[in-house]
XYZ file of C-alpha atoms in Angstrom:
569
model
C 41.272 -0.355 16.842
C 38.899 2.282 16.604
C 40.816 4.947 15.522
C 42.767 2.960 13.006
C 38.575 2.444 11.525
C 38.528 6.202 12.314
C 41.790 7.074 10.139
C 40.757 4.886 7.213
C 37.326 6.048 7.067
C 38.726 9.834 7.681
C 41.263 9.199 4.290
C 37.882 7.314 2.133
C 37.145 10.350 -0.463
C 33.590 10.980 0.580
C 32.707 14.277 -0.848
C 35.250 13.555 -3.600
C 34.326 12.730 -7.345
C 35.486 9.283 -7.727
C 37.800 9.003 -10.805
C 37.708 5.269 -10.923
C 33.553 4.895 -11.515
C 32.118 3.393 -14.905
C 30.327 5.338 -16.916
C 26.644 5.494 -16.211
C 24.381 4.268 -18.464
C 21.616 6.481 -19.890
C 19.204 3.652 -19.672
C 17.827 1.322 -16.614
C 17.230 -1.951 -18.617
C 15.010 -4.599 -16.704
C 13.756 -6.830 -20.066
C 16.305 -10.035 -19.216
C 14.657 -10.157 -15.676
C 11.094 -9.243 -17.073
C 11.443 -12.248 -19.408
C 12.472 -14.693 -16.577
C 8.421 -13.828 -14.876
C 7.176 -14.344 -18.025
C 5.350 -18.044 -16.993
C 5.082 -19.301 -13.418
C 7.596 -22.608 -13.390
C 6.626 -26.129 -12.167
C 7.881 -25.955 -8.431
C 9.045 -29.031 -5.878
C 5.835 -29.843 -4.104
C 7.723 -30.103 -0.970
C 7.937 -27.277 1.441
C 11.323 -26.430 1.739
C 12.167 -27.168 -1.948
C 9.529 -25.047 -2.852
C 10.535 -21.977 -0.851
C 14.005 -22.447 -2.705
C 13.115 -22.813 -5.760
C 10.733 -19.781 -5.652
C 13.402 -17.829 -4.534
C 15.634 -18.644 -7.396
C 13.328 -17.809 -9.786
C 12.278 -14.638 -8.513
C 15.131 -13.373 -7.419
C 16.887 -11.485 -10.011
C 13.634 -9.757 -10.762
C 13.525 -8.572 -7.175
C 16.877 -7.313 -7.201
C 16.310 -5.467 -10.550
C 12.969 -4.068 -9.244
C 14.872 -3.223 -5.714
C 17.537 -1.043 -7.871
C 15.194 0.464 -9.705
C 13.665 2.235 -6.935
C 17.174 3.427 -5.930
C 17.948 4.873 -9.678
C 14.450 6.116 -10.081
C 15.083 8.340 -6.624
C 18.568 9.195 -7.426
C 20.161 8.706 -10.691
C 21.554 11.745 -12.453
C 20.524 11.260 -15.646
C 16.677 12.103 -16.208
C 16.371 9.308 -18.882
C 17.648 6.802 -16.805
C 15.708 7.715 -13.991
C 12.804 7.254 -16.153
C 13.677 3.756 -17.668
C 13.889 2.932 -13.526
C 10.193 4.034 -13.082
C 9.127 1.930 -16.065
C 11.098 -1.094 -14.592
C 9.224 -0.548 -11.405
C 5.504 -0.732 -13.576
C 6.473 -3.513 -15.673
C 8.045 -5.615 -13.334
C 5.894 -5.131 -10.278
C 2.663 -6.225 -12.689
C 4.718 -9.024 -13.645
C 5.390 -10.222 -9.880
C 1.424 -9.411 -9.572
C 0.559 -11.692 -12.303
C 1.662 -14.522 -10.920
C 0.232 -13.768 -6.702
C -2.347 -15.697 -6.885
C -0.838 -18.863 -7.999
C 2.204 -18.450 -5.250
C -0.577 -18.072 -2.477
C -2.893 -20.931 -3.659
C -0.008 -23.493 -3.967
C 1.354 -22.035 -0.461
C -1.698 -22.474 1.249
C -1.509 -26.316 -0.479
C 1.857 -26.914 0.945
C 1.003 -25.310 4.646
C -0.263 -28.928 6.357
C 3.068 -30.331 5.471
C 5.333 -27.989 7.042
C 6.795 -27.210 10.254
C 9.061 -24.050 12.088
C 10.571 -21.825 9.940
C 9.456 -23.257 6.474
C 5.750 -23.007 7.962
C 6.427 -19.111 8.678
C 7.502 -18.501 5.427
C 4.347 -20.317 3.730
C 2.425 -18.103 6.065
C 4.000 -15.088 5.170
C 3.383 -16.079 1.285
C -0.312 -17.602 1.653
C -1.105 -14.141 2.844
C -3.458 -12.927 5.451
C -5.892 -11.410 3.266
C -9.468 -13.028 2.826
C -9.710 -11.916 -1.011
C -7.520 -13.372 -3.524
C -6.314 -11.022 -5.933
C -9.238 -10.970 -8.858
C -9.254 -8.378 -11.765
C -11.375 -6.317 -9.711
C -9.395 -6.168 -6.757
C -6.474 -5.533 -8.562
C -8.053 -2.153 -11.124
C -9.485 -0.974 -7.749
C -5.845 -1.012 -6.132
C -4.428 0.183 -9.183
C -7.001 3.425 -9.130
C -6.222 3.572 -5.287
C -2.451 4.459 -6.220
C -3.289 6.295 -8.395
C -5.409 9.049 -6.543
C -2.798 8.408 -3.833
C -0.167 9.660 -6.179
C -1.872 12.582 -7.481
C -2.971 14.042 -3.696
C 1.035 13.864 -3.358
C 2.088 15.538 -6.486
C -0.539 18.199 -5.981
C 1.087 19.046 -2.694
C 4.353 18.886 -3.634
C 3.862 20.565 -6.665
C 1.657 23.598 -5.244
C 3.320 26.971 -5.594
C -0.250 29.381 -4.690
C 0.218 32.859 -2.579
C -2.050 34.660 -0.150
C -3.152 38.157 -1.251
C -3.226 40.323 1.420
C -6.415 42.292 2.033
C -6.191 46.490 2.473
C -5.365 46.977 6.024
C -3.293 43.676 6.895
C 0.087 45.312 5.548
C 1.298 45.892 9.223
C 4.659 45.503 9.241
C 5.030 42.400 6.334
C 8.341 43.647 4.386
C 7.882 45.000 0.998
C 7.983 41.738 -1.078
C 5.209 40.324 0.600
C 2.769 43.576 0.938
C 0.568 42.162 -1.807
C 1.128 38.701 -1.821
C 2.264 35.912 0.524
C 3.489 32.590 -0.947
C 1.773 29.873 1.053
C 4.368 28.005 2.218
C 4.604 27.309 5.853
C 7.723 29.376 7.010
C 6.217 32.158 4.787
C 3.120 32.621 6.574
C 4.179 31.482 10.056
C 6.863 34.477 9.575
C 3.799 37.042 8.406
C 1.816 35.859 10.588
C 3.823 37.860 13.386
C 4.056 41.110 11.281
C -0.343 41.720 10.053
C -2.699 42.607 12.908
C -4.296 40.754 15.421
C -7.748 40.802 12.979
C -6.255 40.024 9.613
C -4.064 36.954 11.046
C -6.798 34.097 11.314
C -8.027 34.353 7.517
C -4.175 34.356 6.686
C -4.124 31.254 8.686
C -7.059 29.458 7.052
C -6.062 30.331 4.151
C -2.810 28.120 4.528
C -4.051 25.321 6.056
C -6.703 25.313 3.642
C -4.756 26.203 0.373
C -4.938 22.349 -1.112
C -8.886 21.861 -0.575
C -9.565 23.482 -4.210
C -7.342 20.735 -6.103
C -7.090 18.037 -3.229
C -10.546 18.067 -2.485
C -11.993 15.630 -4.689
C -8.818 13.891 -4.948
C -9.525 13.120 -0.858
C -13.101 12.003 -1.378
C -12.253 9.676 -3.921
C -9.478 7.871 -2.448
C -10.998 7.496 1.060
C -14.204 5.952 -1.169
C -11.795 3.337 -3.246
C -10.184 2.514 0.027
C -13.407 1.660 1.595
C -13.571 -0.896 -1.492
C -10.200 -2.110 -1.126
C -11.536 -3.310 2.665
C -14.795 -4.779 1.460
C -13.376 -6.518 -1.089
C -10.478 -8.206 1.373
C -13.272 -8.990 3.955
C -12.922 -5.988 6.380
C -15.686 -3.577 7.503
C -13.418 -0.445 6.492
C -10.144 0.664 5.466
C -8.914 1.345 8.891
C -9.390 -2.374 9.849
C -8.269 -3.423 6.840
C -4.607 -1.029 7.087
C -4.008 -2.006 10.686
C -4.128 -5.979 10.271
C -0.936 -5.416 9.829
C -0.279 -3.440 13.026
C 0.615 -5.114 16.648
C -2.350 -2.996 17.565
C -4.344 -5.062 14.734
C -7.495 -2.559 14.363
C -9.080 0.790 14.833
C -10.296 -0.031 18.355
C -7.574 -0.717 19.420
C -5.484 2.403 18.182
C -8.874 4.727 19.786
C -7.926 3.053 22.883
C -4.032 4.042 22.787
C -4.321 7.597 21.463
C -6.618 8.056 24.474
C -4.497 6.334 26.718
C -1.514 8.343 25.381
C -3.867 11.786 25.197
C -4.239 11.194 29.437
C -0.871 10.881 29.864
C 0.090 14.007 27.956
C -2.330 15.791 29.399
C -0.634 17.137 32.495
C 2.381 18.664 29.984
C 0.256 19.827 27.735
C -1.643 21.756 30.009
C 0.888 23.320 32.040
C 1.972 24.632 28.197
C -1.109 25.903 28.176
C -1.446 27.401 30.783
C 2.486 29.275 30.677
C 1.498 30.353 26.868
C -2.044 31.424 28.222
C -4.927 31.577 25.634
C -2.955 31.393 22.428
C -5.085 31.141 19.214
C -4.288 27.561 16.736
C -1.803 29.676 14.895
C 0.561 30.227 17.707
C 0.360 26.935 19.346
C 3.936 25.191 19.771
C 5.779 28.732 18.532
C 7.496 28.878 21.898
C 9.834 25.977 21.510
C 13.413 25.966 21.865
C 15.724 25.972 19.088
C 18.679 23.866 18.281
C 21.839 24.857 19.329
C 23.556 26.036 16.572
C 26.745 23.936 16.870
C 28.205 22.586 13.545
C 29.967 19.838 12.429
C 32.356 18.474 9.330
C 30.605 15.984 7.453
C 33.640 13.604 7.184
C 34.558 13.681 10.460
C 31.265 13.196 11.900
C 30.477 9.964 9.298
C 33.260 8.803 10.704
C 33.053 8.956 14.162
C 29.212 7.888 13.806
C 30.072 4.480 11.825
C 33.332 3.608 14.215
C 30.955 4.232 16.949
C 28.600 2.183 15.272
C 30.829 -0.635 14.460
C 32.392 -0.721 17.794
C 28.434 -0.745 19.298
C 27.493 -3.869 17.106
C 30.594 -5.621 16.756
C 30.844 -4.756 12.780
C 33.877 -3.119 10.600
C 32.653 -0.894 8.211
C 35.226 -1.459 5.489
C 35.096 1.010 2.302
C 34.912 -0.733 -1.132
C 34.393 0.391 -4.606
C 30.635 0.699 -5.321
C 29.019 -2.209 -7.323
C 26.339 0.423 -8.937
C 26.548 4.029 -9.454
C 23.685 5.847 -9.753
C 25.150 9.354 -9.706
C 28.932 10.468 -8.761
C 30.267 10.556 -5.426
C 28.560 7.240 -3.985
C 30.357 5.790 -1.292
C 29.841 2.051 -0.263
C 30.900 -0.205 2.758
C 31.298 -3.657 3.481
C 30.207 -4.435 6.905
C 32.260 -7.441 7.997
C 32.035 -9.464 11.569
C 34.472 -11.339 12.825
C 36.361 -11.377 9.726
C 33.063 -12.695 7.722
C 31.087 -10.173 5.475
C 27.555 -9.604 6.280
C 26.286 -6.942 4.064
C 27.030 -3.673 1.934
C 25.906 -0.093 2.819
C 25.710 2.363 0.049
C 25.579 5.990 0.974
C 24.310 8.803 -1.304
C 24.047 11.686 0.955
C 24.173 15.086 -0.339
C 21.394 16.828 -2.649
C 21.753 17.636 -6.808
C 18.700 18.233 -9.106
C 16.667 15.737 -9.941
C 17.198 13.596 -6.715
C 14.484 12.528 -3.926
C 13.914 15.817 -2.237
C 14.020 14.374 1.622
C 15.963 11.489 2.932
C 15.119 7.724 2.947
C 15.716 4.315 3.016
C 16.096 2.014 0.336
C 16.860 -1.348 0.173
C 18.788 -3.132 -2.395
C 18.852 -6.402 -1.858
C 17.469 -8.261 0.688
C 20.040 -11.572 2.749
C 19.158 -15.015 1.761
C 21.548 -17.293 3.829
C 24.420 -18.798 1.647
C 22.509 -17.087 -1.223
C 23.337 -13.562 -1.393
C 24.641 -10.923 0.997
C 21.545 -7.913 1.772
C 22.834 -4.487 0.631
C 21.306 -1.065 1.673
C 21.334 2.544 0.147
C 20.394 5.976 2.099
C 19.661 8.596 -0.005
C 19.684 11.614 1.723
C 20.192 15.043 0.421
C 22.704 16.604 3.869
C 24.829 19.554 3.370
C 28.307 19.160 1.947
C 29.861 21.879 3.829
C 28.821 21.137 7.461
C 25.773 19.431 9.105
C 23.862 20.250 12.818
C 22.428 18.195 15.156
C 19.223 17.539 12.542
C 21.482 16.451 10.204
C 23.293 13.839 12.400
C 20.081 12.805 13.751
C 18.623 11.963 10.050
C 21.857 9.613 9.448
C 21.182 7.795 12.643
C 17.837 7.649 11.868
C 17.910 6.265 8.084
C 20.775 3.883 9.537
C 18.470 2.683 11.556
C 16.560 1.093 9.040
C 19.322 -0.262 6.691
C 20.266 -2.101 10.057
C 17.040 -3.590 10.255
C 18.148 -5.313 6.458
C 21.444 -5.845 7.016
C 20.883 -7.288 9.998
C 18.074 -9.381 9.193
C 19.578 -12.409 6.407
C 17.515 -15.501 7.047
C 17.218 -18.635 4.737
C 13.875 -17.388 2.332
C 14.005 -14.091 0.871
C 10.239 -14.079 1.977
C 11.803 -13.654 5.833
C 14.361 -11.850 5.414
C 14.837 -7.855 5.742
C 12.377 -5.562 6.611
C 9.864 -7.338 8.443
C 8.459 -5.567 10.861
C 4.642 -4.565 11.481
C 3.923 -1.148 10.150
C 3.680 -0.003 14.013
C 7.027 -0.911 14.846
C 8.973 -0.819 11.487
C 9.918 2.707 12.677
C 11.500 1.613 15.998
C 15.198 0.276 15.061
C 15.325 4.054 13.234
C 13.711 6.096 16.193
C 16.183 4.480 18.918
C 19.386 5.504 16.721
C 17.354 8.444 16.314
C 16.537 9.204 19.890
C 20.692 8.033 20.974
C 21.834 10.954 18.950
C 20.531 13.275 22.022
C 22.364 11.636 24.533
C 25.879 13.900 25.595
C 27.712 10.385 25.973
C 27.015 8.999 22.222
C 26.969 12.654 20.428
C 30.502 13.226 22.336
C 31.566 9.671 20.982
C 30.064 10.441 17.210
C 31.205 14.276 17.050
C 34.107 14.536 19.761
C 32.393 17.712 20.728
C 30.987 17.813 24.487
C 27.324 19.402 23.649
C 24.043 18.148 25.447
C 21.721 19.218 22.338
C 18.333 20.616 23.195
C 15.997 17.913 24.110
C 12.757 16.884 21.581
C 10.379 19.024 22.054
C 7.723 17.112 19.936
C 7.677 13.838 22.460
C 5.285 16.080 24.975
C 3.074 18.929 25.750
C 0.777 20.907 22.777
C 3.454 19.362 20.004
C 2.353 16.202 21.080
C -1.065 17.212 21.371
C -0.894 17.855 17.417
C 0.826 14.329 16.750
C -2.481 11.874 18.303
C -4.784 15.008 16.586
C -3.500 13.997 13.308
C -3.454 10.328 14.112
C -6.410 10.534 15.253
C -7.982 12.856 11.915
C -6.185 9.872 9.801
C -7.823 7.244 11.393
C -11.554 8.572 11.799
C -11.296 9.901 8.157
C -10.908 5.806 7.335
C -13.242 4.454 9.164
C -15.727 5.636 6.699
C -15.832 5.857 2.817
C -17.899 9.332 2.707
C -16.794 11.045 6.064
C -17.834 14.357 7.151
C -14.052 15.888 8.143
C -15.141 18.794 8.984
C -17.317 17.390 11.532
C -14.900 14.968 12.455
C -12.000 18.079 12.664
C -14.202 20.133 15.117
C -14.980 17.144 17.631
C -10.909 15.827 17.503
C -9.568 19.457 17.955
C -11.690 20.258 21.180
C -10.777 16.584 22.518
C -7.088 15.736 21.548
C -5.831 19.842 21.283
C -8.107 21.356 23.542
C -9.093 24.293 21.455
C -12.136 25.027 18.746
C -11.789 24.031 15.165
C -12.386 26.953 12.965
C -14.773 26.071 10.194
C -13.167 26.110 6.664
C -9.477 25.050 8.428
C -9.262 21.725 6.666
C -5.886 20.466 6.953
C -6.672 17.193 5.802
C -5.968 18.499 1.811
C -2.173 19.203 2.657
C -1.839 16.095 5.130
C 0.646 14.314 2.900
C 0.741 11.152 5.109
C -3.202 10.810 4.385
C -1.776 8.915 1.666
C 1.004 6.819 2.474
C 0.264 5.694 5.899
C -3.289 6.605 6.030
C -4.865 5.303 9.270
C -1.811 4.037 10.202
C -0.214 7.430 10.715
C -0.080 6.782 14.196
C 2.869 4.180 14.083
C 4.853 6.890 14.660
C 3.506 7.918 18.187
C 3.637 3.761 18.282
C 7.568 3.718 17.325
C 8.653 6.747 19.401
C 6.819 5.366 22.834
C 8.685 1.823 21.921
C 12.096 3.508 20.911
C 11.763 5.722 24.292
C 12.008 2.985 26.185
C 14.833 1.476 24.551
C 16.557 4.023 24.036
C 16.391 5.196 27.971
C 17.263 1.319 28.590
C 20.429 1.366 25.943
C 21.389 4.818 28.300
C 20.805 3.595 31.164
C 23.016 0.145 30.721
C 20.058 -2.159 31.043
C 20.678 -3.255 26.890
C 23.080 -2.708 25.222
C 22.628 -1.752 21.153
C 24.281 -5.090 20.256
C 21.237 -6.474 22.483
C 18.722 -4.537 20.907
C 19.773 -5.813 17.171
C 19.437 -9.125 18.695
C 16.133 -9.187 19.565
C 14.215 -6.613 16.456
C 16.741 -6.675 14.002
C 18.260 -9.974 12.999
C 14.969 -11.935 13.331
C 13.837 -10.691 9.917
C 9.936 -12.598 9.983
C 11.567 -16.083 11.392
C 9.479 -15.138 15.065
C 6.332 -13.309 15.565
C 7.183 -9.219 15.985
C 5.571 -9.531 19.478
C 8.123 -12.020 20.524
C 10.914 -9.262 19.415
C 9.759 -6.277 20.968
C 9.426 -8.639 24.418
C 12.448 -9.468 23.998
C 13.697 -5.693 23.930
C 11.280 -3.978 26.206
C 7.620 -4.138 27.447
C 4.762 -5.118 25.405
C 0.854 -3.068 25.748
């Protein structure tokens, strides 16, 4: 049975232009849906009723505003990608409008409910002390906003390094008088000018965002300090990691400690091999992929019949509902003859497109309601992919399992549910399987044993709870002194001296996104470790492991689901 999946898949024109698609339209058009949010209805004042009826009313507004995202990261047409960013604006101020209402008459309904309706009025009463006032809401407003401009700057910066008389060396001619500042630019030169002229080169690009992120920085850590105050929490940090299993900054001091002692005997036999290295060549000694390539379609192939076969699920190809852009595949998954979900897959680059490779969900299971539906948008080769390019499927397939998967009776439950500390874990352990021989030999049909993770110990590792630990301290206050804060973390998390002026925090993109929660990662890949060496081992199996984190949605507390799957700090 699996390779008659294997054939079909193999004949599916992936890469192909498929003749059959509508046309796309050059607009994203949201006003039908924006006109159903336009007044709150009169809902059942009974709690299951309630939940229902609130679903029904919102929901084709949250699958508009759930597409949108997709077409604003990957339509083709610039216009329409546009219209999809205004959908997102209007509509998510129009969900907004009516928040406080939902949570009061939640909160109203709470006494009279029981089990899974209780969870979901839970989950929509919020945990928040503040309710959502003008104030709150023009202070989280301004809080994107400074969060989206420290992005843009960073993606957007294009400066170059000129090199001082003297620091030539051996740099090749088109970089004699100027270096652009771009990280495998510099850590290239870096080998090539002399010993004296390569720490200012080095400063340079770790500092080359402080003269238009700088104030950017200060401002957004000080509106995030409001943000806290105003929902009852003594800073930002706290006020991020509610939402954690860890549940506070404490608490995440205590692990990247704990975790920083049990590194340390790695990291300092690294150390001590490299000998006294200066910042700039820390980690330069790790080993490189092999360089062992694969077809695109046969690998897909292999890695959803593998998949399917893992989880019990046919992935059968259909004709895609949406298009976005040409050559979008899509896939019912079906079990036991009984469809369960779609998977859309938009996987190779073209301008215009999300630069990097993500996650997006499109709609979200409500039990006999509608089926959940999932899109990666990746931008892989088209010619042939490597082991990093197999291992970025697995990993963004990891979390449209965690939708799929997760259909439970109120939208509200349903999906993506899991704390911000573990949300990464159902990605990591597909992630982390794509390095075992036995699973890449089953995906690829090539025997290879690729070269382990070098970031999961030792000085790479080192970096990882330093930056964790940089995002987190930065939080704690609203004015924070980061360069003192830089020079006590580097000597106690990476074992060397900060030099003054580094400042890495300007081009720390993940300063804001996650923010103090940046260490979810470290979080995710200690969890998925363990599963994954558990899945290897034979102790769970991956149909297990979807069990217990993915199909729960929010219907039992995320503690209860990682117990389930492996230990619990």
């Amino acid at each position: 049975m699996r390779w008659m999946l294997l054939a079909s898949l193999m004949s599916f024109p992936l890469l192909a232009k498929q003749a059959a698609e509508p046309s796309l339209s050059p607009s994203f058009d949201c006003q039908s849906e924006l006109a159903g949010l336009t007044a709150l209805p009169a809902f059942p004042q009974e709690p299951q009723a309630w939940l229902q009826a609130v679903d029904q009313w919102r929901l084709p507004a949250r699958n508009k505003l759930l597409a949108a995202y997709v077409f604003n990261d990957a339509a083709t047409a610039p216009q329409t990608r546009k219209a999809a960013r205004q959908c997102i604006n209007n509509l998510s101020q129009a969900f907004e409008k009516h928040t406080n209402s939902l949570r009061l008459q939640a909160r109203a309904l709470l006494p009279q409910a029981s089990g899974l309706e209780a969870q979901a009025l839970k989950a929509w009463a919020g945990s928040s002390k503040a309710l959502k006032s003008a104030q709150y809401r023009a202070v989280n407003d301004k809080a994107r906003q400074l969060s989206q401009r420290f992005r843009g700057n960073i993606d957007k910066y294009d400066g170059s390094y000129p090199v001082p008389k003297g620091c030539q060396g051996n740099l090749p001619k088109r970089w004699q008088e100027a270096i652009p500042l771009r990280g495998g630019s510099v850590l290239a030169a870096l080998k090539d000018v002399p010993a004296q002229c390569q720490q200012d080169m080095f400063v340079a690009y770790e500092s080359r965002l402080k003269a238009s992120n700088g104030a950017v920085l200060k401002d957004l850590l000080a509106v995030r300090q409001q943000q806290a105050k105003l929902d009852g929490f003594k800073d930002y940090a706290d006020r991020r990691l509610a939402r954690t299993q860890l549940g506070n900054g404490e608490a995440v001091w205590r692990y990247l400690d704990k975790l920083s002692k049990r590194n340390l005997a790695a990291s300092e036999a690294e150390r001590k091999a490299q000998g006294d290295k200066p910042l700039w060549q820390l980690g330069q000694d790790g080993k490189k992929e092999e360089p062992v390539s694969y077809q695109p379609k046969a690998v897909l192939a292999g890695y959803l019949a593998w998949l399917g076969q893992e989880l019990d699920i046919q992935f059968k190809p259909i004709k895609p509902k949406l298009n976005w852009a040409d050559g979008i595949s899509a896939y019912r998954l079906e079990r036991q003859g009984k469809a369960i979900g779609e998977l859309y897959l938009d996987l190779f680059g073209r301008d215009g497109k999300y630069g990097h490779n993500r996650h997006r969900e499109l709609r979200r299971g409500i039990d006999g309601v509608q089926l959940p539906a999932s899109v990666l948008v990746m931008n892989l080769p088209t010619d042939s992919w490597h082991h990093k390019h197999l291992k970025s499927l697995m990993h963004e397939s990891g979390h449209a399992l965690n939708n799929l998967l997760a259909s439970q009776p109120y939208e509200i439950l349903s999906g993506i549910r899991l704390p911000s500390d573990l949300v990464e874990v159902p990605s990591k352990v597909l992630e982390q399987l794509a390095w075992d021989p036995k699973v890449h030999k089953a995906v690829t049909g090539i025997a290879h044993s690729p070269t382990p993770d070098d970031r999961q110990s030792g000085i790479a590792l080192d970096e990882r709870i330093l930056k964790s630990a940089m995002a987190l301290a930065y939080h704690q206050s609203g004015q924070p002194d980061m360069e003192a804060i830089n020079g006590e973390l580097y000597r106690k998390y990476l074992h060397r001296d900060y030099i003054p002026g580094l400042s890495p925090q300007y081009a720390f993109r993940h300063l804001a996104s996650y923010g103090p929660a940046y260490f979810t990662y470290l979080y995710a890949d200690a969890k998925a470790n363990d599963i994954s060496d558990a899945i290897k081992a034979g102790q769970l199996s991956l149909r297990q492991f979807a069990h217990c984190m993915l199909e729960p949605g929010a219907s039992i507390p995320a503690r209860d689901q990682l117990a389930c799957a492996t230990a619990v700090d």
